[in-house]
Amino acid sequence: MSDSYFHSVRLIEARCRGCVVCAKHCPMEAIRVRAGKARILEERCIDCGECIRLCPAKAKTTVTDAMDCLKRFSYNVALPAPSLYAQFPATVSVGRILGGLLQLGFDAVCEVALGAADVTAAVKRLLQKKEIPKPLISSACPAVVRLVQVKFPDLLPCLVPMEAPVTVTARLARARAVEQTGLPPEKIGVWFLTPCPAKMTAVKQAGSVIDGAIAISHLYGELLAKVHDKDCPEVEVESSWLGAGWALAGGESQGVMQDSVLAVDGIEQVSQLLEQVAFGTLGQVRYIEALACAGGCIGGPLTAVNRFVGETQLRGRASIWPSKTPEKHRAVEVLPLPLPKPVLRLDQDIHEALRKVESMEEMLYKLPGLDCGSCGSPNCRALAEDIVQGQASETDCVFLLRQRVRDLAQEMKSLAEKLPPSLDKSEEES
């Protein structure tokens, strides 16, 4: 790894069958299969979780916190993502879901939808300024932010320079807990209930105001039992649909309510769209809501229900969401832009990089161009790069290996034909 960046996506090597499904479908080409096992190139990984979703052997996992971690603190606050509400039918009220979290062991809850509404208001104010880049790109999805850092560093000035909704909510939750309990901040645990590994990764970065993240899928079974318990309390819902709708693709855009707003979901589609932004072909768009997971956060790999079911269940809440009196939105901290992580380069030295580009093109001409993935690299171009970088060999390509074997067999046949007759006779006698 080129730095100490924490990654929540991990490989369970004992389960890996070397089937190359993950390598072929990783949007960052961050996986190689060598010696029959997958290997994650951490400097390329953006923790989008596509490999977790697609691996047939369930050999990819996410490092998250567990409920036992609450014992480290005197008082614990849950930060439920709006996508948590999508895991339950609309007949189960949001207040009851929040009450179930209290029964699980949390001392208080603070909805991330509150922070989402605050960020929505802040973005609307930002879009009124004339000097901002166009298009402006939402920074709420940490996988998209990492994608920009690694693959599109020139677009970093286009990212919204604001805290994510979960960070805004975490600050509010800790301040409330300190006021209500009188405990020092370090005695209070603030826990995000996450639908995806990218958010877990963001929580673990230096400077995070959140103490940990627990996968929605890990606590869903217990929470489901609690919400159906007759003793489950009904907690007052503070959030509005404005913030809760962020769990759906297009939810953030609807809140911004600006002309020329574009929403895109699914990491492959996001990457393709950002390529158009980099080429300058989307100058008419003012704001882009970009989400790594198909369908939005409801499609996160750490959710419990099918994303189409989740979308239907969450949309079913829109008309029955408790109406709230508009309140003054909390301030959202402006952050410095993240630093680029341009690791998709061949060499630091420009002359050496150009030489490697030439070598790559020569190697690519020799390869079959079928992108079969049998070599363990996602495609022929990636294999050519791996060969040039000394991380693979030509014979990793089964087609070149087959040709090499044929050439050797022909050469051996030719040499055998050149053997002296006397030598042949002596060999037969022996």
mmCIF file of C-alpha atoms in Angstrom, residues 5-318:
data_model
loop_
_atom_site.group_PDB
_atom_site.id
_atom_site.type_symbol
_atom_site.label_atom_id
_atom_site.label_comp_id
_atom_site.label_asym_id
_atom_site.label_seq_id
_atom_site.Cartn_x
_atom_site.Cartn_y
_atom_site.Cartn_z
ATOM 1 C CA TYR A 5 -5.405 4.254 4.197
ATOM 2 C CA PHE A 6 -7.757 1.885 6.021
ATOM 3 C CA HIS A 7 -9.806 -0.491 3.863
ATOM 4 C CA SER A 8 -12.890 -2.269 5.147
ATOM 5 C CA VAL A 9 -13.186 -4.662 2.190
ATOM 6 C CA ARG A 10 -11.134 -7.797 2.831
ATOM 7 C CA LEU A 11 -10.509 -11.190 1.232
ATOM 8 C CA ILE A 12 -11.272 -14.453 3.028
ATOM 9 C CA GLU A 13 -8.526 -16.426 1.308
ATOM 10 C CA ALA A 14 -9.725 -19.847 2.452
ATOM 11 C CA ARG A 15 -13.003 -19.356 0.566
ATOM 12 C CA CYS A 16 -11.491 -17.954 -2.623
ATOM 13 C CA ARG A 17 -11.660 -20.318 -5.597
ATOM 14 C CA GLY A 18 -9.756 -18.087 -7.997
ATOM 15 C CA CYS A 19 -12.770 -17.826 -10.314
ATOM 16 C CA VAL A 20 -11.836 -14.268 -11.538
ATOM 17 C CA VAL A 21 -15.442 -12.981 -11.271
ATOM 18 C CA CYS A 22 -14.335 -10.231 -8.892
ATOM 19 C CA ALA A 23 -11.328 -9.296 -11.032
ATOM 20 C CA LYS A 24 -13.423 -8.925 -14.168
ATOM 21 C CA HIS A 25 -16.128 -6.817 -12.525
ATOM 22 C CA CYS A 26 -14.111 -4.563 -10.206
ATOM 23 C CA PRO A 27 -14.708 -1.010 -11.524
ATOM 24 C CA MET A 28 -11.212 0.061 -10.489
ATOM 25 C CA GLU A 29 -9.387 -3.037 -11.793
ATOM 26 C CA ALA A 30 -8.162 -3.396 -8.224
ATOM 27 C CA ILE A 31 -8.191 -7.203 -8.065
ATOM 28 C CA ARG A 32 -5.812 -9.761 -9.549
ATOM 29 C CA VAL A 33 -5.917 -13.543 -9.272
ATOM 30 C CA ARG A 34 -2.464 -15.010 -8.797
ATOM 31 C CA ALA A 35 -1.573 -18.553 -7.715
ATOM 32 C CA GLY A 36 -5.276 -19.410 -7.652
ATOM 33 C CA LYS A 37 -6.255 -16.711 -5.147
ATOM 34 C CA ALA A 38 -7.624 -13.198 -5.504
ATOM 35 C CA ARG A 39 -5.471 -10.297 -4.354
ATOM 36 C CA ILE A 40 -6.838 -6.817 -3.667
ATOM 37 C CA LEU A 41 -4.586 -3.950 -4.770
ATOM 38 C CA GLU A 42 -5.284 -1.657 -1.845
ATOM 39 C CA GLU A 43 -3.950 1.486 -3.492
ATOM 40 C CA ARG A 44 -6.648 1.127 -6.184
ATOM 41 C CA CYS A 45 -9.550 -0.110 -4.034
ATOM 42 C CA ILE A 46 -12.332 2.405 -3.281
ATOM 43 C CA ASP A 47 -14.334 0.042 -1.000
ATOM 44 C CA CYS A 48 -17.401 0.184 -3.227
ATOM 45 C CA GLY A 49 -18.275 -3.400 -2.293
ATOM 46 C CA GLU A 50 -18.972 -4.675 -5.818
ATOM 47 C CA CYS A 51 -16.725 -7.682 -5.161
ATOM 48 C CA ILE A 52 -18.725 -8.491 -2.009
ATOM 49 C CA ARG A 53 -21.935 -8.341 -3.989
ATOM 50 C CA LEU A 54 -20.715 -10.507 -6.903
ATOM 51 C CA CYS A 55 -18.357 -13.099 -5.391
ATOM 52 C CA PRO A 56 -20.047 -16.525 -5.808
ATOM 53 C CA ALA A 57 -17.880 -18.044 -3.067
ATOM 54 C CA LYS A 58 -18.606 -15.244 -0.552
ATOM 55 C CA ALA A 59 -14.855 -14.773 -0.256
ATOM 56 C CA LYS A 60 -15.071 -10.978 0.179
ATOM 57 C CA THR A 61 -16.187 -9.418 3.424
ATOM 58 C CA THR A 62 -16.318 -6.106 5.257
ATOM 59 C CA VAL A 63 -14.600 -5.293 8.515
ATOM 60 C CA THR A 64 -17.201 -3.590 10.717
ATOM 61 C CA ASP A 65 -17.774 -3.119 14.412
ATOM 62 C CA ALA A 66 -19.993 -5.343 16.545
ATOM 63 C CA MET A 67 -22.522 -4.578 19.268
ATOM 64 C CA ASP A 68 -19.988 -5.746 21.863
ATOM 65 C CA CYS A 69 -17.959 -2.606 21.069
ATOM 66 C CA LEU A 70 -20.572 -0.540 22.919
ATOM 67 C CA LYS A 71 -19.051 -1.766 26.193
ATOM 68 C CA ARG A 72 -16.120 0.602 25.660
ATOM 69 C CA PHE A 73 -18.314 3.620 26.439
ATOM 70 C CA SER A 74 -20.566 4.756 29.245
ATOM 71 C CA TYR A 75 -23.260 6.062 26.891
ATOM 72 C CA ASN A 76 -23.934 5.050 23.304
ATOM 73 C CA VAL A 77 -25.809 6.809 20.517
ATOM 74 C CA ALA A 78 -26.985 5.090 17.321
ATOM 75 C CA LEU A 79 -26.917 6.999 14.036
ATOM 76 C CA PRO A 80 -29.381 5.124 11.790
ATOM 77 C CA ALA A 81 -28.897 5.722 8.077
ATOM 78 C CA PRO A 82 -32.159 6.458 6.222
ATOM 79 C CA SER A 83 -31.626 3.174 4.369
ATOM 80 C CA LEU A 84 -32.336 1.356 7.652
ATOM 81 C CA TYR A 85 -35.985 2.388 7.368
ATOM 82 C CA ALA A 86 -36.148 0.718 3.938
ATOM 83 C CA GLN A 87 -35.498 -2.665 5.551
ATOM 84 C CA PHE A 88 -38.990 -2.674 7.075
ATOM 85 C CA PRO A 89 -42.457 -2.379 5.518
ATOM 86 C CA ALA A 90 -44.250 0.947 5.983
ATOM 87 C CA THR A 91 -46.563 -0.729 8.498
ATOM 88 C CA VAL A 92 -43.616 -0.695 10.917
ATOM 89 C CA SER A 93 -43.278 2.957 11.926
ATOM 90 C CA VAL A 94 -39.952 4.757 11.951
ATOM 91 C CA GLY A 95 -40.568 5.553 15.623
ATOM 92 C CA ARG A 96 -40.810 1.844 16.358
ATOM 93 C CA ILE A 97 -37.596 1.123 14.463
ATOM 94 C CA LEU A 98 -35.834 3.762 16.574
ATOM 95 C CA GLY A 99 -37.371 2.232 19.699
ATOM 96 C CA GLY A 100 -36.034 -1.156 18.661
ATOM 97 C CA LEU A 101 -32.524 0.282 18.557
ATOM 98 C CA LEU A 102 -32.908 1.370 22.181
ATOM 99 C CA GLN A 103 -33.925 -2.169 23.079
ATOM 100 C CA LEU A 104 -30.846 -3.508 21.330
ATOM 101 C CA GLY A 105 -28.641 -1.644 23.802
ATOM 102 C CA PHE A 106 -28.227 1.931 22.556
ATOM 103 C CA ASP A 107 -28.968 4.720 25.023
ATOM 104 C CA ALA A 108 -30.138 7.204 22.396
ATOM 105 C CA VAL A 109 -30.694 7.593 18.678
ATOM 106 C CA CYS A 110 -30.014 10.513 16.352
ATOM 107 C CA GLU A 111 -31.227 10.186 12.763
ATOM 108 C CA VAL A 112 -28.738 10.734 9.947
ATOM 109 C CA ALA A 113 -31.676 12.139 7.973
ATOM 110 C CA LEU A 114 -31.349 15.259 10.158
ATOM 111 C CA GLY A 115 -27.828 15.859 8.882
ATOM 112 C CA ALA A 116 -28.965 15.118 5.328
ATOM 113 C CA ALA A 117 -31.532 17.919 5.532
ATOM 114 C CA ASP A 118 -28.865 20.285 6.849
ATOM 115 C CA VAL A 119 -26.493 19.403 3.995
ATOM 116 C CA THR A 120 -29.319 19.844 1.477
ATOM 117 C CA ALA A 121 -29.908 23.405 2.704
ATOM 118 C CA ALA A 122 -26.158 24.144 2.628
ATOM 119 C CA VAL A 123 -25.806 22.827 -0.941
ATOM 120 C CA LYS A 124 -28.733 24.954 -2.094
ATOM 121 C CA ARG A 125 -26.973 28.035 -0.708
ATOM 122 C CA LEU A 126 -23.699 26.997 -2.334
ATOM 123 C CA LEU A 127 -25.339 26.610 -5.746
ATOM 124 C CA GLN A 128 -26.459 30.229 -5.594
ATOM 125 C CA LYS A 129 -22.861 31.399 -5.778
ATOM 126 C CA LYS A 130 -21.518 32.326 -9.184
ATOM 127 C CA GLU A 131 -17.882 31.377 -8.670
ATOM 128 C CA ILE A 132 -18.420 27.655 -7.979
ATOM 129 C CA PRO A 133 -17.208 25.010 -10.473
ATOM 130 C CA LYS A 134 -19.729 23.568 -12.882
ATOM 131 C CA PRO A 135 -20.847 20.883 -12.510
ATOM 132 C CA LEU A 136 -20.600 20.552 -8.737
ATOM 133 C CA ILE A 137 -20.362 16.917 -7.607
ATOM 134 C CA SER A 138 -21.914 15.642 -4.380
ATOM 135 C CA SER A 139 -19.355 14.401 -1.842
ATOM 136 C CA ALA A 140 -21.860 12.471 0.298
ATOM 137 C CA CYS A 141 -20.812 9.045 -1.055
ATOM 138 C CA PRO A 142 -17.291 8.197 0.193
ATOM 139 C CA ALA A 143 -16.761 5.623 -2.568
ATOM 140 C CA VAL A 144 -17.349 8.328 -5.173
ATOM 141 C CA VAL A 145 -14.964 10.687 -3.375
ATOM 142 C CA ARG A 146 -12.303 7.964 -3.386
ATOM 143 C CA LEU A 147 -13.027 7.289 -7.065
ATOM 144 C CA VAL A 148 -12.376 10.941 -7.871
ATOM 145 C CA GLN A 149 -9.181 10.917 -5.798
ATOM 146 C CA VAL A 150 -7.784 7.855 -7.549
ATOM 147 C CA LYS A 151 -9.083 8.055 -11.106
ATOM 148 C CA PHE A 152 -10.190 11.658 -11.712
ATOM 149 C CA PRO A 153 -7.957 13.885 -9.523
ATOM 150 C CA ASP A 154 -8.523 16.854 -11.853
ATOM 151 C CA LEU A 155 -12.177 16.850 -10.754
ATOM 152 C CA LEU A 156 -11.412 17.296 -7.045
ATOM 153 C CA PRO A 157 -12.271 21.048 -7.181
ATOM 154 C CA CYS A 158 -15.768 20.032 -8.352
ATOM 155 C CA LEU A 159 -16.519 18.075 -5.158
ATOM 156 C CA VAL A 160 -18.827 19.725 -2.635
ATOM 157 C CA PRO A 161 -16.429 20.883 0.131
ATOM 158 C CA MET A 162 -18.746 19.972 3.012
ATOM 159 C CA GLU A 163 -19.146 17.383 5.711
ATOM 160 C CA ALA A 164 -21.222 14.332 4.866
ATOM 161 C CA PRO A 165 -24.672 14.047 6.529
ATOM 162 C CA VAL A 166 -23.444 11.345 8.919
ATOM 163 C CA THR A 167 -20.665 13.635 10.199
ATOM 164 C CA VAL A 168 -23.072 16.533 10.738
ATOM 165 C CA THR A 169 -25.372 14.178 12.658
ATOM 166 C CA ALA A 170 -22.519 12.740 14.722
ATOM 167 C CA ARG A 171 -21.528 16.205 15.946
ATOM 168 C CA LEU A 172 -25.136 16.903 16.895
ATOM 169 C CA ALA A 173 -25.507 13.535 18.639
ATOM 170 C CA ARG A 174 -22.384 13.949 20.756
ATOM 171 C CA ALA A 175 -23.266 17.499 21.749
ATOM 172 C CA ARG A 176 -26.750 16.405 22.806
ATOM 173 C CA ALA A 177 -25.407 13.453 24.791
ATOM 174 C CA VAL A 178 -22.883 15.629 26.635
ATOM 175 C CA GLU A 179 -25.638 18.094 27.539
ATOM 176 C CA GLN A 180 -28.098 15.415 28.656
ATOM 177 C CA THR A 181 -25.706 13.204 30.626
ATOM 178 C CA GLY A 182 -22.971 15.541 31.809
ATOM 179 C CA LEU A 183 -20.418 12.973 30.652
ATOM 180 C CA PRO A 184 -17.191 14.042 28.948
ATOM 181 C CA PRO A 185 -17.241 13.537 25.143
ATOM 182 C CA GLU A 186 -14.735 10.686 25.275
ATOM 183 C CA LYS A 187 -17.143 8.623 27.416
ATOM 184 C CA ILE A 188 -19.806 8.783 24.718
ATOM 185 C CA GLY A 189 -19.820 6.326 21.820
ATOM 186 C CA VAL A 190 -21.366 7.417 18.530
ATOM 187 C CA TRP A 191 -22.125 4.552 16.136
ATOM 188 C CA PHE A 192 -23.193 4.728 12.505
ATOM 189 C CA LEU A 193 -25.469 1.956 11.227
ATOM 190 C CA THR A 194 -24.031 1.598 7.751
ATOM 191 C CA PRO A 195 -25.404 0.165 4.504
ATOM 192 C CA CYS A 196 -22.022 -0.022 2.749
ATOM 193 C CA PRO A 197 -18.296 -0.685 3.304
ATOM 194 C CA ALA A 198 -17.229 2.718 1.907
ATOM 195 C CA LYS A 199 -18.913 4.484 4.805
ATOM 196 C CA MET A 200 -17.227 2.081 7.221
ATOM 197 C CA THR A 201 -13.914 3.009 5.619
ATOM 198 C CA ALA A 202 -14.684 6.731 5.973
ATOM 199 C CA VAL A 203 -15.482 6.267 9.672
ATOM 200 C CA LYS A 204 -12.090 4.674 10.273
ATOM 201 C CA GLN A 205 -10.071 7.500 8.729
ATOM 202 C CA ALA A 206 -8.055 9.812 10.947
ATOM 203 C CA GLY A 207 -10.042 12.716 12.319
ATOM 204 C CA SER A 208 -13.440 11.023 12.179
ATOM 205 C CA VAL A 209 -15.924 12.196 14.823
ATOM 206 C CA ILE A 210 -17.661 8.797 14.734
ATOM 207 C CA ASP A 211 -16.431 5.997 16.981
ATOM 208 C CA GLY A 212 -17.423 3.102 14.763
ATOM 209 C CA ALA A 213 -19.820 1.634 12.246
ATOM 210 C CA ILE A 214 -22.050 -1.425 12.470
ATOM 211 C CA ALA A 215 -23.422 -3.097 9.356
ATOM 212 C CA ILE A 216 -27.192 -2.925 9.008
ATOM 213 C CA SER A 217 -27.190 -6.582 7.952
ATOM 214 C CA HIS A 218 -25.444 -7.591 11.189
ATOM 215 C CA LEU A 219 -28.110 -6.225 13.523
ATOM 216 C CA TYR A 220 -31.152 -6.613 11.277
ATOM 217 C CA GLY A 221 -32.256 -10.003 12.622
ATOM 218 C CA GLU A 222 -32.271 -8.875 16.245
ATOM 219 C CA LEU A 223 -33.828 -5.527 15.373
ATOM 220 C CA LEU A 224 -36.600 -7.243 13.409
ATOM 221 C CA ALA A 225 -37.539 -9.220 16.517
ATOM 222 C CA LYS A 226 -37.482 -6.095 18.691
ATOM 223 C CA VAL A 227 -39.798 -4.006 16.488
ATOM 224 C CA HIS A 228 -42.420 -6.750 16.646
ATOM 225 C CA ASP A 229 -42.150 -7.008 20.416
ATOM 226 C CA LYS A 230 -45.245 -5.559 22.112
ATOM 227 C CA ASP A 231 -43.010 -3.762 24.601
ATOM 228 C CA CYS A 232 -41.023 -1.923 21.915
ATOM 229 C CA PRO A 233 -41.230 1.836 22.595
ATOM 230 C CA GLU A 234 -42.282 4.386 19.981
ATOM 231 C CA VAL A 235 -39.625 7.092 19.746
ATOM 232 C CA GLU A 236 -40.505 10.517 18.383
ATOM 233 C CA VAL A 237 -39.303 10.987 14.810
ATOM 234 C CA GLU A 238 -37.366 14.241 14.353
ATOM 235 C CA SER A 239 -36.464 13.968 10.685
ATOM 236 C CA SER A 240 -38.432 14.981 7.614
ATOM 237 C CA TRP A 241 -38.829 13.187 4.287
ATOM 238 C CA LEU A 242 -36.367 15.720 2.863
ATOM 239 C CA GLY A 243 -33.522 13.946 4.679
ATOM 240 C CA ALA A 244 -34.911 10.400 4.650
ATOM 241 C CA GLY A 245 -35.226 10.478 0.863
ATOM 242 C CA TRP A 246 -31.417 10.579 0.577
ATOM 243 C CA ALA A 247 -31.442 6.771 0.823
ATOM 244 C CA LEU A 248 -32.898 6.610 -2.687
ATOM 245 C CA ALA A 249 -31.152 7.477 -5.928
ATOM 246 C CA GLY A 250 -32.347 10.974 -6.809
ATOM 247 C CA GLY A 251 -33.415 11.764 -3.252
ATOM 248 C CA GLU A 252 -30.659 14.291 -2.696
ATOM 249 C CA SER A 253 -31.330 15.941 -6.071
ATOM 250 C CA GLN A 254 -35.020 16.386 -5.286
ATOM 251 C CA GLY A 255 -34.112 18.197 -2.099
ATOM 252 C CA VAL A 256 -31.686 20.519 -3.876
ATOM 253 C CA MET A 257 -34.452 21.465 -6.327
ATOM 254 C CA GLN A 258 -32.266 23.126 -8.927
ATOM 255 C CA ASP A 259 -32.436 23.137 -12.686
ATOM 256 C CA SER A 260 -29.867 21.041 -14.547
ATOM 257 C CA VAL A 261 -29.398 18.524 -11.741
ATOM 258 C CA LEU A 262 -28.318 15.014 -12.706
ATOM 259 C CA ALA A 263 -28.500 11.874 -10.555
ATOM 260 C CA VAL A 264 -26.454 8.770 -11.361
ATOM 261 C CA ASP A 265 -26.178 5.519 -9.390
ATOM 262 C CA GLY A 266 -24.043 2.409 -9.778
ATOM 263 C CA ILE A 267 -20.269 2.719 -9.674
ATOM 264 C CA GLU A 268 -19.755 1.788 -13.347
ATOM 265 C CA GLN A 269 -22.250 4.435 -14.464
ATOM 266 C CA VAL A 270 -20.705 6.986 -12.102
ATOM 267 C CA SER A 271 -17.243 6.328 -13.533
ATOM 268 C CA GLN A 272 -18.497 6.679 -17.100
ATOM 269 C CA LEU A 273 -20.274 9.926 -16.258
ATOM 270 C CA LEU A 274 -17.196 11.376 -14.565
ATOM 271 C CA GLU A 275 -15.234 10.631 -17.726
ATOM 272 C CA GLN A 276 -17.661 12.889 -19.588
ATOM 273 C CA VAL A 277 -17.214 15.584 -16.947
ATOM 274 C CA ALA A 278 -13.434 15.290 -17.314
ATOM 275 C CA PHE A 279 -13.797 15.681 -21.087
ATOM 276 C CA GLY A 280 -15.875 18.832 -20.542
ATOM 277 C CA THR A 281 -19.020 17.543 -22.242
ATOM 278 C CA LEU A 282 -21.402 18.182 -19.315
ATOM 279 C CA GLY A 283 -20.970 21.921 -18.886
ATOM 280 C CA GLN A 284 -24.720 22.453 -18.954
ATOM 281 C CA VAL A 285 -25.202 20.404 -15.760
ATOM 282 C CA ARG A 286 -24.991 22.368 -12.503
ATOM 283 C CA TYR A 287 -25.064 19.579 -9.921
ATOM 284 C CA ILE A 288 -24.397 15.840 -9.980
ATOM 285 C CA GLU A 289 -25.668 13.455 -7.334
ATOM 286 C CA ALA A 290 -23.403 10.416 -7.648
ATOM 287 C CA LEU A 291 -23.959 7.205 -5.681
ATOM 288 C CA ALA A 292 -21.760 4.115 -5.922
ATOM 289 C CA CYS A 293 -24.517 1.618 -5.162
ATOM 290 C CA ALA A 294 -27.223 0.829 -7.712
ATOM 291 C CA GLY A 295 -30.492 2.330 -6.490
ATOM 292 C CA GLY A 296 -28.674 4.492 -3.947
ATOM 293 C CA CYS A 297 -27.843 3.564 -0.350
ATOM 294 C CA ILE A 298 -30.779 1.133 -0.248
ATOM 295 C CA GLY A 299 -28.687 -1.001 -2.622
ATOM 296 C CA GLY A 300 -25.658 -1.085 -0.343
ATOM 297 C CA PRO A 301 -24.028 -4.526 0.091
ATOM 298 C CA LEU A 302 -24.472 -4.303 3.876
ATOM 299 C CA THR A 303 -28.257 -3.923 3.743
ATOM 300 C CA ALA A 304 -30.550 -6.853 4.527
ATOM 301 C CA VAL A 305 -33.352 -6.792 1.948
ATOM 302 C CA ASN A 306 -33.392 -6.744 -1.835
ATOM 303 C CA ARG A 307 -32.919 -3.182 -3.082
ATOM 304 C CA PHE A 308 -36.152 -3.208 -5.101
ATOM 305 C CA VAL A 309 -38.070 -4.311 -2.028
ATOM 306 C CA GLY A 310 -36.261 -1.670 0.004
ATOM 307 C CA GLU A 311 -37.105 1.055 -2.497
ATOM 308 C CA THR A 312 -40.788 0.104 -2.504
ATOM 309 C CA GLN A 313 -40.905 0.019 1.286
ATOM 310 C CA LEU A 314 -39.171 3.358 1.708
ATOM 311 C CA ARG A 315 -41.238 5.121 -0.958
ATOM 312 C CA GLY A 316 -44.317 3.797 0.823
ATOM 313 C CA ARG A 317 -43.345 5.962 3.797
ATOM 314 C CA ALA A 318 -43.238 9.241 1.862
#
